[in-house]
Amino acid sequence: MLDTAIEAARRAGQAVAEHYPAARNVTVKGYRDVVTEVDYIAERIVLETIRARFPDHTILSEEAGESAPGSRYTWIVDPIDGTTNYSRRLPICSVSVGLLEDDVPIVGAIYDPLRDQMFAAQRGQGAQLDGTPIRASRVETLADAVVGLDWGHADEVRERTLAHVNQVAPWCRTVRALGSAALALAYVAAGWLDVYFNLGMKPWDTAAGTVLVAEAGGRITTPAGAPYRVDIPECLATNGLIHDQILFRLRERARAYQQEGQ
Ligand code: IPD
Ligand code: CA
Ligand code: CA
């Protein structure tokens, strides 16, 4: 299953990279949300690759929706994570292929087609970048932490994201917004980011990344500290060592917010 995830992500990513120099055909599909014809091309490649091996498995994919429901295995696919970047030629995007077994993420492959980097993990087997084991960072204090985030689309999500940024940015090394949630989670797994949070996640943004972060020794919860599931939009991923410090800062924000409302 890991081999299939890797092959599907790589084959789709090769198409993404091949089309990168060409003109974009960009369609608006929602509020602050676009899709390109390459999203559909990449998606078709991923779905064909999975279906050829596992025709009975359920697949949930961002553009195509759900197919073959009812299996205990569900593949979760984001054919291009970072479509806004891709459509603007900002060279940060990924193909994300995750697999759940009875709702538990067990396999994840996140491929960066523009750097030819394959991040992959299987539950209990560790995480790898191009076949070499990776670990989350050893940064222990928030003051040294490089924090990633993304903004989501909805106004309300952005307002709350800003409040979270206000609570973290004054205390950390710096903050980055890359525009590909899946790739940012892979970067937490690789130790390149120490923290990543996003309040507007979809299952296809996180399914593969959760396996990578956990297998690299990191930790994922909601920003309130509750257990994370891929159907929860709010996600906080860290190297594990600074998780409680971030939760403390975010809880301070929640307390202040509650007091303001009283
Ligand atoms: C988006 C990216 C972005 C995140 C958005 C997602 P897409 O995915 O992951 O980083 O902030 O919420 O929708 O639309 O490019 O697949
Ligand atoms: Ca996405
Ligand atoms: Ca996408």
XYZ file of C-alpha atoms and ligand atoms in Angstrom:
280
model
C 0.000 0.000 0.000
C 2.894 2.361 0.756
C 4.429 1.515 -2.629
C 1.116 2.311 -4.307
C 0.817 5.654 -2.495
C 4.361 6.554 -3.516
C 3.877 5.474 -7.113
C 0.558 7.321 -7.434
C 1.973 10.540 -5.958
C 5.114 10.368 -8.076
C 3.316 9.649 -11.362
C 0.807 12.442 -10.771
C 3.578 14.782 -9.674
C 5.510 14.117 -12.860
C 2.479 15.346 -14.816
C 2.254 18.409 -12.548
C 5.927 19.193 -13.198
C 5.602 18.592 -16.963
C 2.709 21.060 -17.188
C 4.412 23.634 -14.961
C 5.915 25.727 -17.800
C 2.638 25.828 -19.786
C -0.095 28.455 -19.579
C -2.635 27.853 -16.816
C -6.333 27.351 -17.328
C -7.677 28.491 -13.964
C -11.328 28.127 -12.890
C -12.869 29.619 -9.763
C -14.601 26.824 -7.841
C -15.433 28.577 -4.591
C -14.732 31.566 -2.382
C -10.960 32.248 -2.730
C -10.654 28.760 -4.228
C -9.402 27.873 -7.714
C -8.728 24.728 -9.705
C -6.643 24.163 -12.845
C -6.919 21.546 -15.562
C -3.716 20.026 -14.162
C -5.508 19.272 -10.861
C -7.848 16.997 -12.856
C -5.010 15.446 -14.891
C -3.055 14.638 -11.729
C -6.154 13.330 -9.990
C -6.940 10.944 -12.847
C -3.415 9.502 -12.641
C -3.637 8.957 -8.866
C -7.065 7.347 -9.060
C -6.082 5.058 -11.951
C -2.978 3.933 -10.077
C -4.908 3.117 -6.900
C -7.847 1.464 -8.674
C -5.550 -0.774 -10.714
C -4.213 -2.283 -7.466
C -7.146 -1.947 -5.056
C -10.408 -1.759 -7.030
C -12.573 -2.367 -3.934
C -11.058 0.332 -1.760
C -12.931 3.553 -1.072
C -11.305 6.687 -2.508
C -12.006 10.236 -1.351
C -10.399 12.763 -3.663
C -10.706 16.542 -3.594
C -12.060 17.112 -7.102
C -13.694 13.725 -7.859
C -15.348 13.163 -4.462
C -15.928 9.705 -3.001
C -16.047 6.423 -4.907
C -16.614 2.784 -3.878
C -17.819 3.647 -0.351
C -17.971 0.975 2.327
C -14.451 -0.450 2.323
C -12.459 -0.464 5.563
C -9.652 1.128 3.509
C -10.080 4.721 2.330
C -7.524 6.459 0.153
C -7.557 10.236 0.577
C -6.129 12.223 -2.307
C -5.188 15.829 -2.938
C -3.966 15.892 -6.551
C -2.425 19.338 -6.166
C -2.141 20.801 -2.696
C -1.202 24.413 -3.286
C -3.244 25.144 -6.393
C -3.193 28.894 -5.767
C 0.614 28.746 -5.715
C 0.621 26.564 -8.830
C -1.751 28.882 -10.673
C 0.504 31.864 -9.839
C 3.783 30.034 -10.516
C 4.803 30.200 -6.885
C 6.835 26.975 -6.858
C 5.406 25.370 -3.705
C 2.899 22.561 -4.142
C 2.555 18.829 -3.581
C 0.596 15.713 -4.409
C -0.777 14.082 -1.256
C -1.927 10.465 -1.045
C -3.006 9.048 2.321
C -4.670 5.805 3.361
C -6.960 5.154 6.317
C -7.678 1.722 7.739
C -10.883 1.842 9.783
C -10.474 5.632 10.044
C -6.861 5.359 11.268
C -4.230 6.943 8.960
C -1.700 4.217 8.143
C 0.099 5.363 4.981
C 1.102 8.737 3.630
C 3.028 9.923 0.573
C 3.577 13.613 -0.132
C 5.483 14.408 -3.296
C 6.950 17.790 -4.170
C 7.039 17.623 -7.980
C 9.055 20.804 -8.443
C 11.913 19.627 -6.196
C 11.495 15.895 -6.849
C 11.222 15.147 -3.120
C 9.160 12.206 -1.885
C 8.116 12.221 1.771
C 6.567 8.906 2.789
C 5.581 7.019 5.908
C 3.809 3.893 7.024
C 2.390 3.424 10.517
C 4.980 1.768 12.745
C 7.693 1.907 10.062
C 9.046 5.463 10.443
C 9.083 8.348 7.970
C 11.410 8.883 5.031
C 12.495 11.505 2.540
C 13.608 9.844 -0.709
C 14.223 6.637 1.209
C 16.290 8.187 4.010
C 14.777 8.253 7.532
C 13.623 11.671 8.773
C 12.830 12.942 12.265
C 11.008 15.978 13.576
C 13.264 18.752 14.894
C 14.828 18.851 18.365
C 13.951 22.507 18.965
C 12.800 22.730 22.577
C 11.782 26.315 23.092
C 9.164 28.380 21.360
C 11.689 31.210 21.079
C 13.698 29.093 18.607
C 10.738 27.728 16.696
C 10.010 28.300 13.007
C 6.230 28.187 12.793
C 4.261 27.404 9.642
C 0.620 28.197 9.089
C -1.904 28.652 6.330
C -4.929 30.908 6.091
C -7.831 28.851 4.790
C -10.498 30.507 2.653
C -13.379 31.659 4.895
C -13.313 35.114 6.526
C -14.157 33.646 9.910
C -11.277 31.130 9.684
C -8.863 33.916 8.771
C -9.953 36.057 11.719
C -9.346 33.200 14.120
C -6.053 32.372 12.399
C -4.938 35.978 12.937
C -5.816 35.691 16.628
C -3.708 32.511 16.839
C -0.824 34.239 15.032
C -1.022 37.099 17.520
C -0.665 34.596 20.290
C 2.358 32.799 18.809
C 4.307 35.223 16.563
C 5.638 37.469 19.369
C 7.233 34.449 21.061
C 8.733 32.409 18.205
C 11.707 32.735 15.820
C 9.542 33.451 12.775
C 6.350 32.539 10.949
C 5.946 31.172 7.391
C 2.843 30.639 5.254
C 3.804 28.245 2.435
C 0.422 27.627 0.803
C 0.579 23.814 0.730
C -0.673 22.338 3.979
C 0.427 18.815 3.080
C 3.948 19.932 2.236
C 4.134 21.928 5.472
C 3.228 18.797 7.447
C 5.956 16.922 5.570
C 8.342 19.717 6.551
C 7.407 19.262 10.229
C 8.205 15.566 9.788
C 11.552 16.454 8.184
C 12.433 18.914 10.973
C 12.404 21.901 8.602
C 9.427 23.478 10.384
C 8.968 23.034 14.139
C 5.253 23.844 14.216
C 2.404 24.003 11.724
C -1.173 25.033 12.343
C -4.168 25.488 10.110
C -7.779 26.068 11.149
C -9.361 25.244 7.777
C -8.086 21.797 6.858
C -9.855 19.195 4.742
C -9.151 15.451 5.047
C -7.092 15.494 1.824
C -4.841 18.222 3.252
C -3.940 16.160 6.318
C -4.447 12.406 5.837
C -0.932 11.693 4.531
C 0.742 14.380 6.651
C -0.567 13.010 9.937
C 1.189 9.691 9.293
C 4.424 11.471 8.410
C 4.418 13.710 11.480
C 3.555 10.897 13.876
C 6.128 8.519 12.382
C 8.821 11.214 12.533
C 8.264 11.589 16.273
C 6.067 14.679 16.117
C 2.654 15.271 17.641
C -0.695 16.324 16.193
C -3.723 17.556 18.129
C -6.370 20.180 17.642
C -5.215 23.671 18.725
C -7.267 23.055 21.889
C -5.219 19.937 22.656
C -7.893 17.368 21.756
C -7.035 14.235 19.743
C -6.873 15.020 16.021
C -8.849 13.184 13.335
C -8.625 13.949 9.613
C -12.236 15.121 9.509
C -11.495 17.916 12.023
C -10.639 21.211 10.265
C -8.374 22.547 13.042
C -4.953 20.980 13.319
C -1.765 21.712 15.273
C 1.337 19.690 14.350
C 4.671 20.085 16.119
C 7.934 18.298 16.750
C 6.342 17.115 19.999
C 8.891 18.852 22.237
C 7.260 22.282 22.005
C 3.666 21.132 21.640
C 2.664 22.006 25.200
C 4.262 25.456 24.956
C 2.200 26.211 21.864
C -0.948 24.803 23.447
C -0.335 27.027 26.483
C -0.110 30.145 24.290
C -3.210 29.174 22.336
C -5.156 28.444 25.522
C -4.204 31.914 26.827
C -5.797 33.252 23.670
C -8.922 31.187 24.237
C -9.169 32.455 27.840
C -8.775 36.100 26.766
C -11.369 35.559 24.037
C -13.840 34.121 26.561
C -13.246 36.977 29.008
C -13.786 39.554 26.240
C -17.131 37.927 25.500
C -18.307 38.105 29.158
C -5.090 24.558 0.120
C -3.689 24.556 0.674
C -3.495 25.755 1.558
C -4.531 25.829 2.662
C -5.929 25.802 2.065
C -6.108 24.576 1.191
P -5.582 23.363 -2.241
O -5.303 23.371 -0.645
O -3.442 23.412 1.438
O -2.239 25.690 2.166
O -4.399 27.003 3.374
O -6.875 25.764 3.126
O -7.398 24.591 0.607
O -6.898 24.044 -2.473
O -4.453 24.055 -2.882
O -5.653 21.898 -2.511
Ca -5.432 20.973 -0.360
Ca -6.094 20.460 -4.091
